[in-house]
Coordinates of C-alpha atoms in Angstrom, one line a residue:
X246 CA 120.1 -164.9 -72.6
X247 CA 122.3 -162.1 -73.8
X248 CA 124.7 -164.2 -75.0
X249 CA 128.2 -165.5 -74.7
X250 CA 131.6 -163.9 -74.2
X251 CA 135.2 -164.4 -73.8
X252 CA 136.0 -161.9 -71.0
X253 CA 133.2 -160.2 -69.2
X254 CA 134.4 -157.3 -66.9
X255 CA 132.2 -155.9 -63.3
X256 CA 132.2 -152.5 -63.0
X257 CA 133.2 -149.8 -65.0
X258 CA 135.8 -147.5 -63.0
X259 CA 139.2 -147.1 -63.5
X260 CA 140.4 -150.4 -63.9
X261 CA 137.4 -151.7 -65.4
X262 CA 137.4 -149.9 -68.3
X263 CA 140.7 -149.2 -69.0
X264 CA 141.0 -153.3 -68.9
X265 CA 138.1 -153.6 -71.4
X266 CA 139.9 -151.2 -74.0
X267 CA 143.6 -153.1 -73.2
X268 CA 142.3 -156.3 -73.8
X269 CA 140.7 -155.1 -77.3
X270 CA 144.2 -153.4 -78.4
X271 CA 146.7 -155.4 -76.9
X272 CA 144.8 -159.3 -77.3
X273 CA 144.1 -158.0 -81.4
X274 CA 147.8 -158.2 -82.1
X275 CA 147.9 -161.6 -81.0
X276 CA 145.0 -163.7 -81.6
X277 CA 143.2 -164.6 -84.7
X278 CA 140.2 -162.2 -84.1
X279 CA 139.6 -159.5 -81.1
X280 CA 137.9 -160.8 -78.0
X281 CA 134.6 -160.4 -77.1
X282 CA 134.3 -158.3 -74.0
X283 CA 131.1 -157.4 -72.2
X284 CA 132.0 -154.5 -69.2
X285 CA 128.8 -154.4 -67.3
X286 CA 128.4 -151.5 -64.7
X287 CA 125.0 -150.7 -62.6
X288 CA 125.1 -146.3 -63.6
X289 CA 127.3 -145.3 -66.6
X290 CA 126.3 -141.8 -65.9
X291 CA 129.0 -139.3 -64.3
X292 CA 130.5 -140.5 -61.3
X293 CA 130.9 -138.0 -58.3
X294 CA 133.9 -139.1 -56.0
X295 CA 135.9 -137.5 -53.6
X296 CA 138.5 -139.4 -54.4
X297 CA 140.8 -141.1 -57.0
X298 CA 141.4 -137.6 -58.3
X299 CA 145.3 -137.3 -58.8
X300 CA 147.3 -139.4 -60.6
X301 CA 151.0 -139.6 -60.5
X302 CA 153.5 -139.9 -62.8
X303 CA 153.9 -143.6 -62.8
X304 CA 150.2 -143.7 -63.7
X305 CA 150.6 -141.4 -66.6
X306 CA 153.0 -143.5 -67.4
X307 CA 150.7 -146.9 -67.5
X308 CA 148.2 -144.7 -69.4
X309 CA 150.5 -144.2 -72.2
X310 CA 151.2 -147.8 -72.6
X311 CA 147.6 -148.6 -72.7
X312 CA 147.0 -146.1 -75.2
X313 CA 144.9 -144.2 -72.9
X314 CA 147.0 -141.0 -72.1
X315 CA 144.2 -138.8 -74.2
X316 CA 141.3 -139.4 -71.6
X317 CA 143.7 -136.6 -69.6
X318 CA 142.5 -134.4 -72.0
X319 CA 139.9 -132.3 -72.3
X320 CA 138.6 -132.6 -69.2
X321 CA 139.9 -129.9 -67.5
X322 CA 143.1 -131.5 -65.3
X323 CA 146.0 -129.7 -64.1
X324 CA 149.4 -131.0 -64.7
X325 CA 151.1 -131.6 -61.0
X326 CA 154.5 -131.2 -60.5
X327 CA 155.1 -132.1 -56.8
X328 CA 154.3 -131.2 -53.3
X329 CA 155.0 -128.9 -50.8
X330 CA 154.3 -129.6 -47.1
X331 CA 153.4 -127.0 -44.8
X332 CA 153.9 -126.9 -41.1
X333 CA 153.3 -124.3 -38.2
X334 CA 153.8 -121.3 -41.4
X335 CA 156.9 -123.7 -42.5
X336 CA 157.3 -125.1 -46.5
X337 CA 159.2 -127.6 -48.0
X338 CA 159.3 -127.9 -51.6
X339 CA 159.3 -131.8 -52.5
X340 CA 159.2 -131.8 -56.6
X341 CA 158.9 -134.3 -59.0
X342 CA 162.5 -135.8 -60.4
X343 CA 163.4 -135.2 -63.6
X344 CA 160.7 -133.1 -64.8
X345 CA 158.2 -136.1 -64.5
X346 CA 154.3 -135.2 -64.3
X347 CA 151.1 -135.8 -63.0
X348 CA 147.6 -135.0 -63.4
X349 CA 144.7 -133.8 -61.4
X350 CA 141.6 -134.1 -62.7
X351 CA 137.6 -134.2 -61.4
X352 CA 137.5 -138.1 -60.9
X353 CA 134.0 -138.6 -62.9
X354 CA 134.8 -136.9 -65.7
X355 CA 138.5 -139.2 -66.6
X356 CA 136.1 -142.1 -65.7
X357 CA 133.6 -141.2 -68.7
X358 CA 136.6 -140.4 -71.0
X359 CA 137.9 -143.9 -70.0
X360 CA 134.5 -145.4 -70.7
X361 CA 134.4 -143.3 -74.2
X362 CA 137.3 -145.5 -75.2
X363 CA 136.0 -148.9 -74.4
X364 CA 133.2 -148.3 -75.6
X365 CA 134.8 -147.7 -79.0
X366 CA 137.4 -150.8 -79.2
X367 CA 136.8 -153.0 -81.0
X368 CA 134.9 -156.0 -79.6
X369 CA 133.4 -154.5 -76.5
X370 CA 129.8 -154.1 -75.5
X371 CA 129.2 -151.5 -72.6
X372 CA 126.1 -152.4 -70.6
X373 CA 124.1 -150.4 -67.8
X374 CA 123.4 -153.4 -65.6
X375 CA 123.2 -154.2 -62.1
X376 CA 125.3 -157.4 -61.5
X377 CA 123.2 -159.3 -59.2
X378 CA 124.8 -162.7 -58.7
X379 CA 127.5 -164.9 -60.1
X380 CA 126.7 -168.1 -61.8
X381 CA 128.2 -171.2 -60.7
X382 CA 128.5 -174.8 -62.0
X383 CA 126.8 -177.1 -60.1
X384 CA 129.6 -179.4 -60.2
X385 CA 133.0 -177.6 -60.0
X386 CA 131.5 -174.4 -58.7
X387 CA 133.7 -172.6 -61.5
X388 CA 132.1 -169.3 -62.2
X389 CA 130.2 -168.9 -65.7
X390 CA 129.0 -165.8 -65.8
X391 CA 126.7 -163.3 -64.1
X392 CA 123.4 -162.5 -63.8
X393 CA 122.0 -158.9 -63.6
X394 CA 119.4 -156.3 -64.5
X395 CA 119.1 -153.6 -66.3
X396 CA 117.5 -149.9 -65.5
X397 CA 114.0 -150.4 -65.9
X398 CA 113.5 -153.8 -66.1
X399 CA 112.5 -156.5 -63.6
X400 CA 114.1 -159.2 -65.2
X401 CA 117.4 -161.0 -64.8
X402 CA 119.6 -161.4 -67.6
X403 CA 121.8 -163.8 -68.0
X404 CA 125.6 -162.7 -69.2
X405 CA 128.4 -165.8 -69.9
X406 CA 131.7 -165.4 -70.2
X407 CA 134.9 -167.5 -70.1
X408 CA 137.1 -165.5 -67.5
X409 CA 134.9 -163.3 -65.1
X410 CA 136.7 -160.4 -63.9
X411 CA 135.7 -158.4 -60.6
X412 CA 136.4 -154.5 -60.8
X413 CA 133.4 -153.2 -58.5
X414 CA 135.7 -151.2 -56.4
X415 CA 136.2 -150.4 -52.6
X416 CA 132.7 -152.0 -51.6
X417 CA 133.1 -154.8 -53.6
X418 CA 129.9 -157.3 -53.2
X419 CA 131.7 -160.4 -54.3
X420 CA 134.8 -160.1 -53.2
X421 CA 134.1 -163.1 -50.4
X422 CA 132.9 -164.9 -53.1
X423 CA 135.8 -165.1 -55.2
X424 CA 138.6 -165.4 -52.8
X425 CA 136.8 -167.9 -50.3
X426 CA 138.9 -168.7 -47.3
X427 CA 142.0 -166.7 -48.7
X428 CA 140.3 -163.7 -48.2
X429 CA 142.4 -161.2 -45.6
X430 CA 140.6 -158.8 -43.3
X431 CA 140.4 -155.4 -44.5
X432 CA 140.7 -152.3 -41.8
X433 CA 139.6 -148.8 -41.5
X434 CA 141.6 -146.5 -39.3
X435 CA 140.4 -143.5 -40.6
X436 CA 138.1 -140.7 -42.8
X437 CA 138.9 -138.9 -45.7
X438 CA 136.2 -135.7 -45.7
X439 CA 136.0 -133.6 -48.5
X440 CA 134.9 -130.2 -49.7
X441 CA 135.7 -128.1 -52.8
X442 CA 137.3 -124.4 -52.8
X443 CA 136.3 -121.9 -55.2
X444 CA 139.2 -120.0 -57.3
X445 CA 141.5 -120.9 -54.4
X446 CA 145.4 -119.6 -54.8
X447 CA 147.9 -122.8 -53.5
X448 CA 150.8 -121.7 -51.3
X449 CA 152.6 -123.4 -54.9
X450 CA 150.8 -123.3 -57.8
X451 CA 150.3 -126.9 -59.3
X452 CA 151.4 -128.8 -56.1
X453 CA 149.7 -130.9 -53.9
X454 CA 149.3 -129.4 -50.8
X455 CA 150.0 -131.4 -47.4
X456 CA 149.2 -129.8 -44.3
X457 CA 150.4 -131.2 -41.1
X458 CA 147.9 -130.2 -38.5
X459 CA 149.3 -130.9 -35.0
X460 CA 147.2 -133.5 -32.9
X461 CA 144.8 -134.3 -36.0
X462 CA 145.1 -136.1 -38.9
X463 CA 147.4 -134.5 -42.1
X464 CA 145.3 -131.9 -44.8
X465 CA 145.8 -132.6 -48.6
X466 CA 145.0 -130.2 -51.2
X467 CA 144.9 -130.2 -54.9
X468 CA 143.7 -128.1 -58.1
X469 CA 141.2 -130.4 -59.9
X470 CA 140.0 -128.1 -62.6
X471 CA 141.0 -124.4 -63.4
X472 CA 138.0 -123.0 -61.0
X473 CA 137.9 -126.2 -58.5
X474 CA 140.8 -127.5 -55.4
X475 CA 139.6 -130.4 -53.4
X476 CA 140.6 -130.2 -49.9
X477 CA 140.6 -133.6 -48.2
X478 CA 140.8 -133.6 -44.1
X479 CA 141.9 -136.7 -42.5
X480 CA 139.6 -137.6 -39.5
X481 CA 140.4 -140.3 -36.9
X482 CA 137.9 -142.9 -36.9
X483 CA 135.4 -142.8 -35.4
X484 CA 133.8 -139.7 -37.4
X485 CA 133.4 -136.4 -34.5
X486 CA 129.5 -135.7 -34.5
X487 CA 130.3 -132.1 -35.4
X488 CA 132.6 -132.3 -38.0
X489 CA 132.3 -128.9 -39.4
X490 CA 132.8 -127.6 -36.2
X491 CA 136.5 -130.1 -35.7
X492 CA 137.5 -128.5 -39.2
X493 CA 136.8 -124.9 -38.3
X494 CA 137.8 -125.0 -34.4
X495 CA 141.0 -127.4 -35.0
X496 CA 141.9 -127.5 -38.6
X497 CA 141.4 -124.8 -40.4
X498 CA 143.7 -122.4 -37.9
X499 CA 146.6 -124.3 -38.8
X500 CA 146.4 -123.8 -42.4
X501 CA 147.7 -121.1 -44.6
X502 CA 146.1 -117.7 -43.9
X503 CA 145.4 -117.4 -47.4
X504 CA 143.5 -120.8 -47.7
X505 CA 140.7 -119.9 -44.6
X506 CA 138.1 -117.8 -46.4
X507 CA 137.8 -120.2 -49.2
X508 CA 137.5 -122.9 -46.3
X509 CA 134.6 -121.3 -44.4
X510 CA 132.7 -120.6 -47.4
X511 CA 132.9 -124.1 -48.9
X512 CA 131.7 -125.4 -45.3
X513 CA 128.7 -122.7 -45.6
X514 CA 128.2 -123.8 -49.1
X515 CA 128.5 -127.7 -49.5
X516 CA 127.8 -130.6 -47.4
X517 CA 131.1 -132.1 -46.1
X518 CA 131.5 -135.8 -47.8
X519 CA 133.4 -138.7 -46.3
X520 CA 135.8 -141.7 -47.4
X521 CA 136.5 -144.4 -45.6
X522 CA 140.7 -145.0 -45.9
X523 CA 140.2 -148.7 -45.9
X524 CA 143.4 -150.9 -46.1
X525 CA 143.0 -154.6 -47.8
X526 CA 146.4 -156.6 -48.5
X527 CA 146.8 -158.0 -51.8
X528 CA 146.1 -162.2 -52.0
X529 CA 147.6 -164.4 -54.6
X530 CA 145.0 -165.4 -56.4
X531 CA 144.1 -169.2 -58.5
X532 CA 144.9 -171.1 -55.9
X533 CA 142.7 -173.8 -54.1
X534 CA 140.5 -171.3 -52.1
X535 CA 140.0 -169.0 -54.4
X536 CA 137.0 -169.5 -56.9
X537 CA 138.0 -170.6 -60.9
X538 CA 136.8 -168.6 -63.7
X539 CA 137.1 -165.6 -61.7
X540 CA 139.7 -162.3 -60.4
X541 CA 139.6 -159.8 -58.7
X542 CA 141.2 -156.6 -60.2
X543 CA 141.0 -152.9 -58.8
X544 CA 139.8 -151.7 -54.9
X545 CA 138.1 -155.2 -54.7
X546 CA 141.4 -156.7 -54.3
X547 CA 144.0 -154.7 -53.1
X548 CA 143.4 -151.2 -51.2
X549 CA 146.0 -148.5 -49.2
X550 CA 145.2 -145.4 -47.7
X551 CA 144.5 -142.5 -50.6
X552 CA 146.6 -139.7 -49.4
X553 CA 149.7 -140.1 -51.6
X554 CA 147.0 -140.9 -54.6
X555 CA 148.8 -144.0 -55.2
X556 CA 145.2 -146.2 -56.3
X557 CA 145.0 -145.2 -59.7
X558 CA 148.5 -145.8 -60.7
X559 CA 148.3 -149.3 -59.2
X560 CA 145.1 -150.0 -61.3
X561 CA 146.3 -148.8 -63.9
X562 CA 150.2 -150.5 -63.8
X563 CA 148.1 -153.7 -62.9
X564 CA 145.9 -153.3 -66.3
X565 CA 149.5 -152.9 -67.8
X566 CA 150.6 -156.2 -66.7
X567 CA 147.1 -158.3 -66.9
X568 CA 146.2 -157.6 -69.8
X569 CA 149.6 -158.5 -72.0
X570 CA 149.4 -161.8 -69.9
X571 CA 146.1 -162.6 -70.8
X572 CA 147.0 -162.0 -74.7
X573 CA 147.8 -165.8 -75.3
X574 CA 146.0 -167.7 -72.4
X575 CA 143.0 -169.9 -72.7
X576 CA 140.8 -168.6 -70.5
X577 CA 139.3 -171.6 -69.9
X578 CA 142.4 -173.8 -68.9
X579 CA 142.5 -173.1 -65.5
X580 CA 146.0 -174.5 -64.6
X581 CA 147.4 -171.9 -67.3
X582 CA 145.3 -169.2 -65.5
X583 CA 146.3 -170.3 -61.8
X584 CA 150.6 -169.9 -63.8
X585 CA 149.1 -166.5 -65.1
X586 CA 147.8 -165.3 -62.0
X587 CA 150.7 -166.1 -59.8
X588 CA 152.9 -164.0 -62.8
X589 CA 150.7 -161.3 -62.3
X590 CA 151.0 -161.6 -58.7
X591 CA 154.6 -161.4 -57.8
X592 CA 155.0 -159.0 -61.3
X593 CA 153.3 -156.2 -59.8
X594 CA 154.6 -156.7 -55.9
X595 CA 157.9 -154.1 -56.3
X596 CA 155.5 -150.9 -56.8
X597 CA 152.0 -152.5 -55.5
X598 CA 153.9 -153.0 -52.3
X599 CA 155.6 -149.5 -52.2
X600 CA 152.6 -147.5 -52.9
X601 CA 150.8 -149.5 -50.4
X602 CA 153.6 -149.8 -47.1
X603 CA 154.5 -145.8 -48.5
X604 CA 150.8 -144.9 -48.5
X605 CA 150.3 -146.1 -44.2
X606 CA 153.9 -145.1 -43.0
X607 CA 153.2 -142.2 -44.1
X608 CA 149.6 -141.5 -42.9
X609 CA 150.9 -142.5 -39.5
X610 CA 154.3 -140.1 -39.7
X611 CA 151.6 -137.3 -40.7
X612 CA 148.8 -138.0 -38.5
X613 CA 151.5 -137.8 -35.7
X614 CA 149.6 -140.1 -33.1
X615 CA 151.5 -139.7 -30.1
X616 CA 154.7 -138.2 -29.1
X617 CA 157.1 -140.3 -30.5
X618 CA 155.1 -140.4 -33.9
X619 CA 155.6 -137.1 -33.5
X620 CA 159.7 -137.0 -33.6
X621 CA 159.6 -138.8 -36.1
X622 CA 157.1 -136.5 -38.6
X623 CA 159.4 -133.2 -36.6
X624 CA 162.4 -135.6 -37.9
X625 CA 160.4 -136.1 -41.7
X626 CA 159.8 -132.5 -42.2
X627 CA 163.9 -131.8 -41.4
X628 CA 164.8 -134.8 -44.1
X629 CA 163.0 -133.1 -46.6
X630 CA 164.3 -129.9 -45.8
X631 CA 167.9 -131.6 -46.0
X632 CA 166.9 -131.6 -50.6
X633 CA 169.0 -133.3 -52.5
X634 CA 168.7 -137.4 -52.1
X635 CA 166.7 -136.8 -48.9
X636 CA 163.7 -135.6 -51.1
X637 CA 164.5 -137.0 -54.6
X638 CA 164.3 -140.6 -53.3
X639 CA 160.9 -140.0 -50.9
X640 CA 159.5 -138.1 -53.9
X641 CA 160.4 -141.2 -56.6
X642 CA 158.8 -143.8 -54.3
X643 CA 155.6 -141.5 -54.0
X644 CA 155.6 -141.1 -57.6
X645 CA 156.2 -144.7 -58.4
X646 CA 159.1 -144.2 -60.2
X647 CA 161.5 -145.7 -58.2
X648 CA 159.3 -149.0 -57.4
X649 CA 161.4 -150.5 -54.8
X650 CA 160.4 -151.6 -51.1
X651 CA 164.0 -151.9 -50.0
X652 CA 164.4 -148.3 -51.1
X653 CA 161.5 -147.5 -49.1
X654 CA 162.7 -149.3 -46.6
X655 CA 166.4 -147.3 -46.8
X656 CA 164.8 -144.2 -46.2
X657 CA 162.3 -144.3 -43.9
X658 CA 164.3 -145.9 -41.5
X659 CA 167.0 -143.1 -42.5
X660 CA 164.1 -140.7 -41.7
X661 CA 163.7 -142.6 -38.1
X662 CA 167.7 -142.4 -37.1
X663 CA 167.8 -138.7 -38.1
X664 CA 164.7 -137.6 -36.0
X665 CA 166.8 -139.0 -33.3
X666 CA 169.5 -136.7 -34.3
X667 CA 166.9 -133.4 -34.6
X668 CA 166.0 -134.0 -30.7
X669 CA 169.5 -134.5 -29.7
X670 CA 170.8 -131.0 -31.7
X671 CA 168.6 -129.0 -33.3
X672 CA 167.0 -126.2 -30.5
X673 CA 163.2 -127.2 -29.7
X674 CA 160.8 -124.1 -28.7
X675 CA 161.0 -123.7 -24.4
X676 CA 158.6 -121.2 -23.0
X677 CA 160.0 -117.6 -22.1
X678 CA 159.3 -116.3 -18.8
X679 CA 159.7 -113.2 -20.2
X680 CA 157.4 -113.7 -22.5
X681 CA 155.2 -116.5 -23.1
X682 CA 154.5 -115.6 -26.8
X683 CA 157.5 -115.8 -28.0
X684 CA 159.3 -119.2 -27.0
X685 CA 162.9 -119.4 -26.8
X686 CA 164.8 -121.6 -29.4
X687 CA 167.1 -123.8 -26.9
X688 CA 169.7 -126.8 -27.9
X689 CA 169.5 -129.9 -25.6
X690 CA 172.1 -129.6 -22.8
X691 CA 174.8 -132.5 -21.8
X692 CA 172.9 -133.7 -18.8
X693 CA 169.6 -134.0 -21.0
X694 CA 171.2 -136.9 -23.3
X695 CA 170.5 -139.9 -21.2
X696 CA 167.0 -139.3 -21.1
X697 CA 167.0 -138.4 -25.3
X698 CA 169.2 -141.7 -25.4
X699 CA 166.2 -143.9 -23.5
X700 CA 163.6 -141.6 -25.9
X701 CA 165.5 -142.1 -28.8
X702 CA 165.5 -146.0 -28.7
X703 CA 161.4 -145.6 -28.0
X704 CA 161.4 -143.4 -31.3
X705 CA 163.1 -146.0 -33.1
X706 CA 160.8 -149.0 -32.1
X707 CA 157.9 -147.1 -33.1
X708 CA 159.4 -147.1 -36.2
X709 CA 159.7 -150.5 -36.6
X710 CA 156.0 -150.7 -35.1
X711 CA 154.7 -148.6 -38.0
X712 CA 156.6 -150.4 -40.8
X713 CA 157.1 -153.9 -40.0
X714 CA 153.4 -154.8 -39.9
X715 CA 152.9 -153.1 -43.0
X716 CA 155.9 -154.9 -45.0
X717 CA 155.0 -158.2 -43.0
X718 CA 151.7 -157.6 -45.2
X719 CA 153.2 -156.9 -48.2
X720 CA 155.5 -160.1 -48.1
X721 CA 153.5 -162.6 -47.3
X722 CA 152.1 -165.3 -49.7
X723 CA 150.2 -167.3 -47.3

């Protein structure tokens, strides 16, 4: 037996730790003496990710409230100011309001310096352990604690705790376990596949980097250190036997000139890694189907798709929020818990659910699936190229600054009614008879608008295809 605990946290990753250290600092100030918190997590050596590298400013944010904001340092991260999206040899600048921040980092090294500081508060014991099982009463079924072994050793150990929280991430072994017959189906759509570039210049300097790639999946690239950019393609699932081959025949020609040597030589040099983009829908949790004495926290309970970086901040803003509701609770009264969790729940909705809906829509208006997805990301790239409101609002929901669905809501439908206005006046590329090289630039004629009329209304019901299931997701609480 290796004794009992008040909190005892699974997995040590973003959430994990940076719970463990909250709960030390925050629950001090307001109890008689600091909790006891065990955070147990099967490898505390380096993690190597390909993702959860960028954080945005809202999640810079929720690391200065926890105290946390110096793990950014000393690790080699760039500050990020924005994005810029590049399409067919065309930029838009889309930068941060209000001279708000974000960082970019190698993901391993801001998870040791978050595990640096949890292992230093006050009241927490770090242990390399693999979590085996959860223990159960035999007569509520409440979960007690875990069991689980440690490197070396063939024995199980048992660890007890009061509240149980789950933070084992994206492959989460007990998340069936805990949420029981509330659980929600989780779906992959598509890949994430990653290489890093060498001393690579950015078309702008401390941006992310979107690439729209026409008939594939969007490109993102970032500076992750001062030698190191990660370059993540998304691939349609399922995975194309030759992926090097997709990247280099399909990809890679609709990219910046500049970027293409640093491309080929990190596909001669490294072995492409994948990610699945998994989407899992948020439950309530504490209520009769769920299991007591346990949560969920992290990627084992609510995931989006990672290319507008929005996990971390929502891990973190969710610490932010847990962890000053479980100052004052008795952990072991679970009608207070089941009040708590429901909070915690409806507390974090306005930018869960914006990060989430924002992180799909747009994955589908960059992926470009089809040729009225493809007005509307045409009809995107022209809002953003409009400035003003047209990107400061797009660029405040991305950041989680402006944590508002209805906002989201506002604009991409605003995005959807002027892409129907690009096809009926803006000139579209026709081919030149003269020469076929060099298309001519032509504005829809008067006999053309019945047909854009009947196309227009198709464009518009995509839209509301794309974005209703997702917010239809977001809203439910059944």
């Amino acid at each position: 037996m290796s004794g009992r605990y008040d909190v005892l946290i699974v997995g040590a990753g973003i959430a994990g730790s940076a719970l463990a250290h909250a709960l030390s600092t925050i629950t001090s100030q307001s109890r008689a003496s600091p909790l006891r918190v065990v955070l147990l997590e099967r490898s505390l050596a380096e993690p190597d990710r390909i993702v959860g590298e960028l954080l945005q400013p809202a999640g810079v944010a929720a690391l200065q409230k926890l105290g946390l904001e110096s793990c950014l340092e000393g690790i080699d991260s760039i500050p990020e100011h924005g994005y810029c999206v590049v399409q067919s040899g065309q930029i838009v600048h889309i930068p941060y309001p209000d001279g708000r921040q974000g960082r970019s980092f190698h993901h391993g090294r801001f998870v040791m310096a978050l595990r640096e500081h949890a292992k230093r508060a006050p009241g927490v014991d770090v242990v390399e352990a693999t979590v085996n099982e959860l223990i159960e009463c035999q007569h509520t079924k409440r979960v007690l604690g875990v069991r689980a072994t440690r490197p070396n050793s063939t024995g199980r150990e048992s660890f007890l705790a009061d509240l149980v929280i789950i933070a084992d991430g994206c492959f989460s072994n007990f998340r069936n376990a805990v949420l029981g017959k509330a659980l929600r189906d989780s779906s992959t759509r598509s890949h994430f596949c990653g290489v890093i570039l060498k001393d690579t210049q950015l078309p702008m300097p401390q941006h992310g980097t979107v690439g729209l790639v026409q008939g594939h999946g969007p490109v993102l690239l970032y500076q992750i250190s001062e030698h190191d950019t990660r370059m993540l393609v998304a691939v349609k699932h399922p995975v194309p036997h030759d992926l090097k081959g997709h990247i280099l025949r399909d990809v890679v020609p609709q990219l910046p000139a500049s970027l293409h040597v640093a491309i080929h030589e990190a596909l001669d040099r490294d072995r492409i890694r994948r990610m699945p983009n998994s989407f899992l829908p948020a439950v309530e949790q504490g209520g009769k189907y769920t299991k007591q004495g346990a949560i969920l926290l992290g990627d084992a309970w609510n995931m989006r798709h990672p290319l507008t970086g929005g996990g971390m901040t929502v891990a973190l803003h969710d610490v932010v929020i847990l962890s000053k509701l479980l100052a004052n609770v008795d952990f072991r009264n679970w009608d207070q818990m089941s009040n708590l969790l429901s909070n915690w729940y409806w507390s974090r909705k306005p930018l869960a659910s914006t990060i989430n809906i924002l992180s799909f829509a747009l994955y589908d208006l960059f992926g470009a699936d089809g040729e009225h997805l493809a007005v509307l990301q045409k009809g995107c790239f022209k809002y953003f190229e409009c400035g003003g409101e047209c990107v400061r609002g797009p660029v405040s929901l991305l950041a989680g600054i402006s944590p508002s669905p209805s906002l989201l809501a506002y604009h991409f439908f605003a995005v959807a009614f002027y892409s129907i206005w690009v096809m009926f006046f803006h000139p579209r590329p026709v081919v030149n008879e003269s020469d076929s090289d060099k298309p001519l630039m032509v504005s829809p004629q008067l006999w053309e608008y019945p047909g854009l009329a009947v196309r227009g209304v198709k464009v518009l019901w995509t839209a509301f295809v794309v974005f209703g299931p997702l917010l239809w997701s977001e809203i439910r609480w059944w």
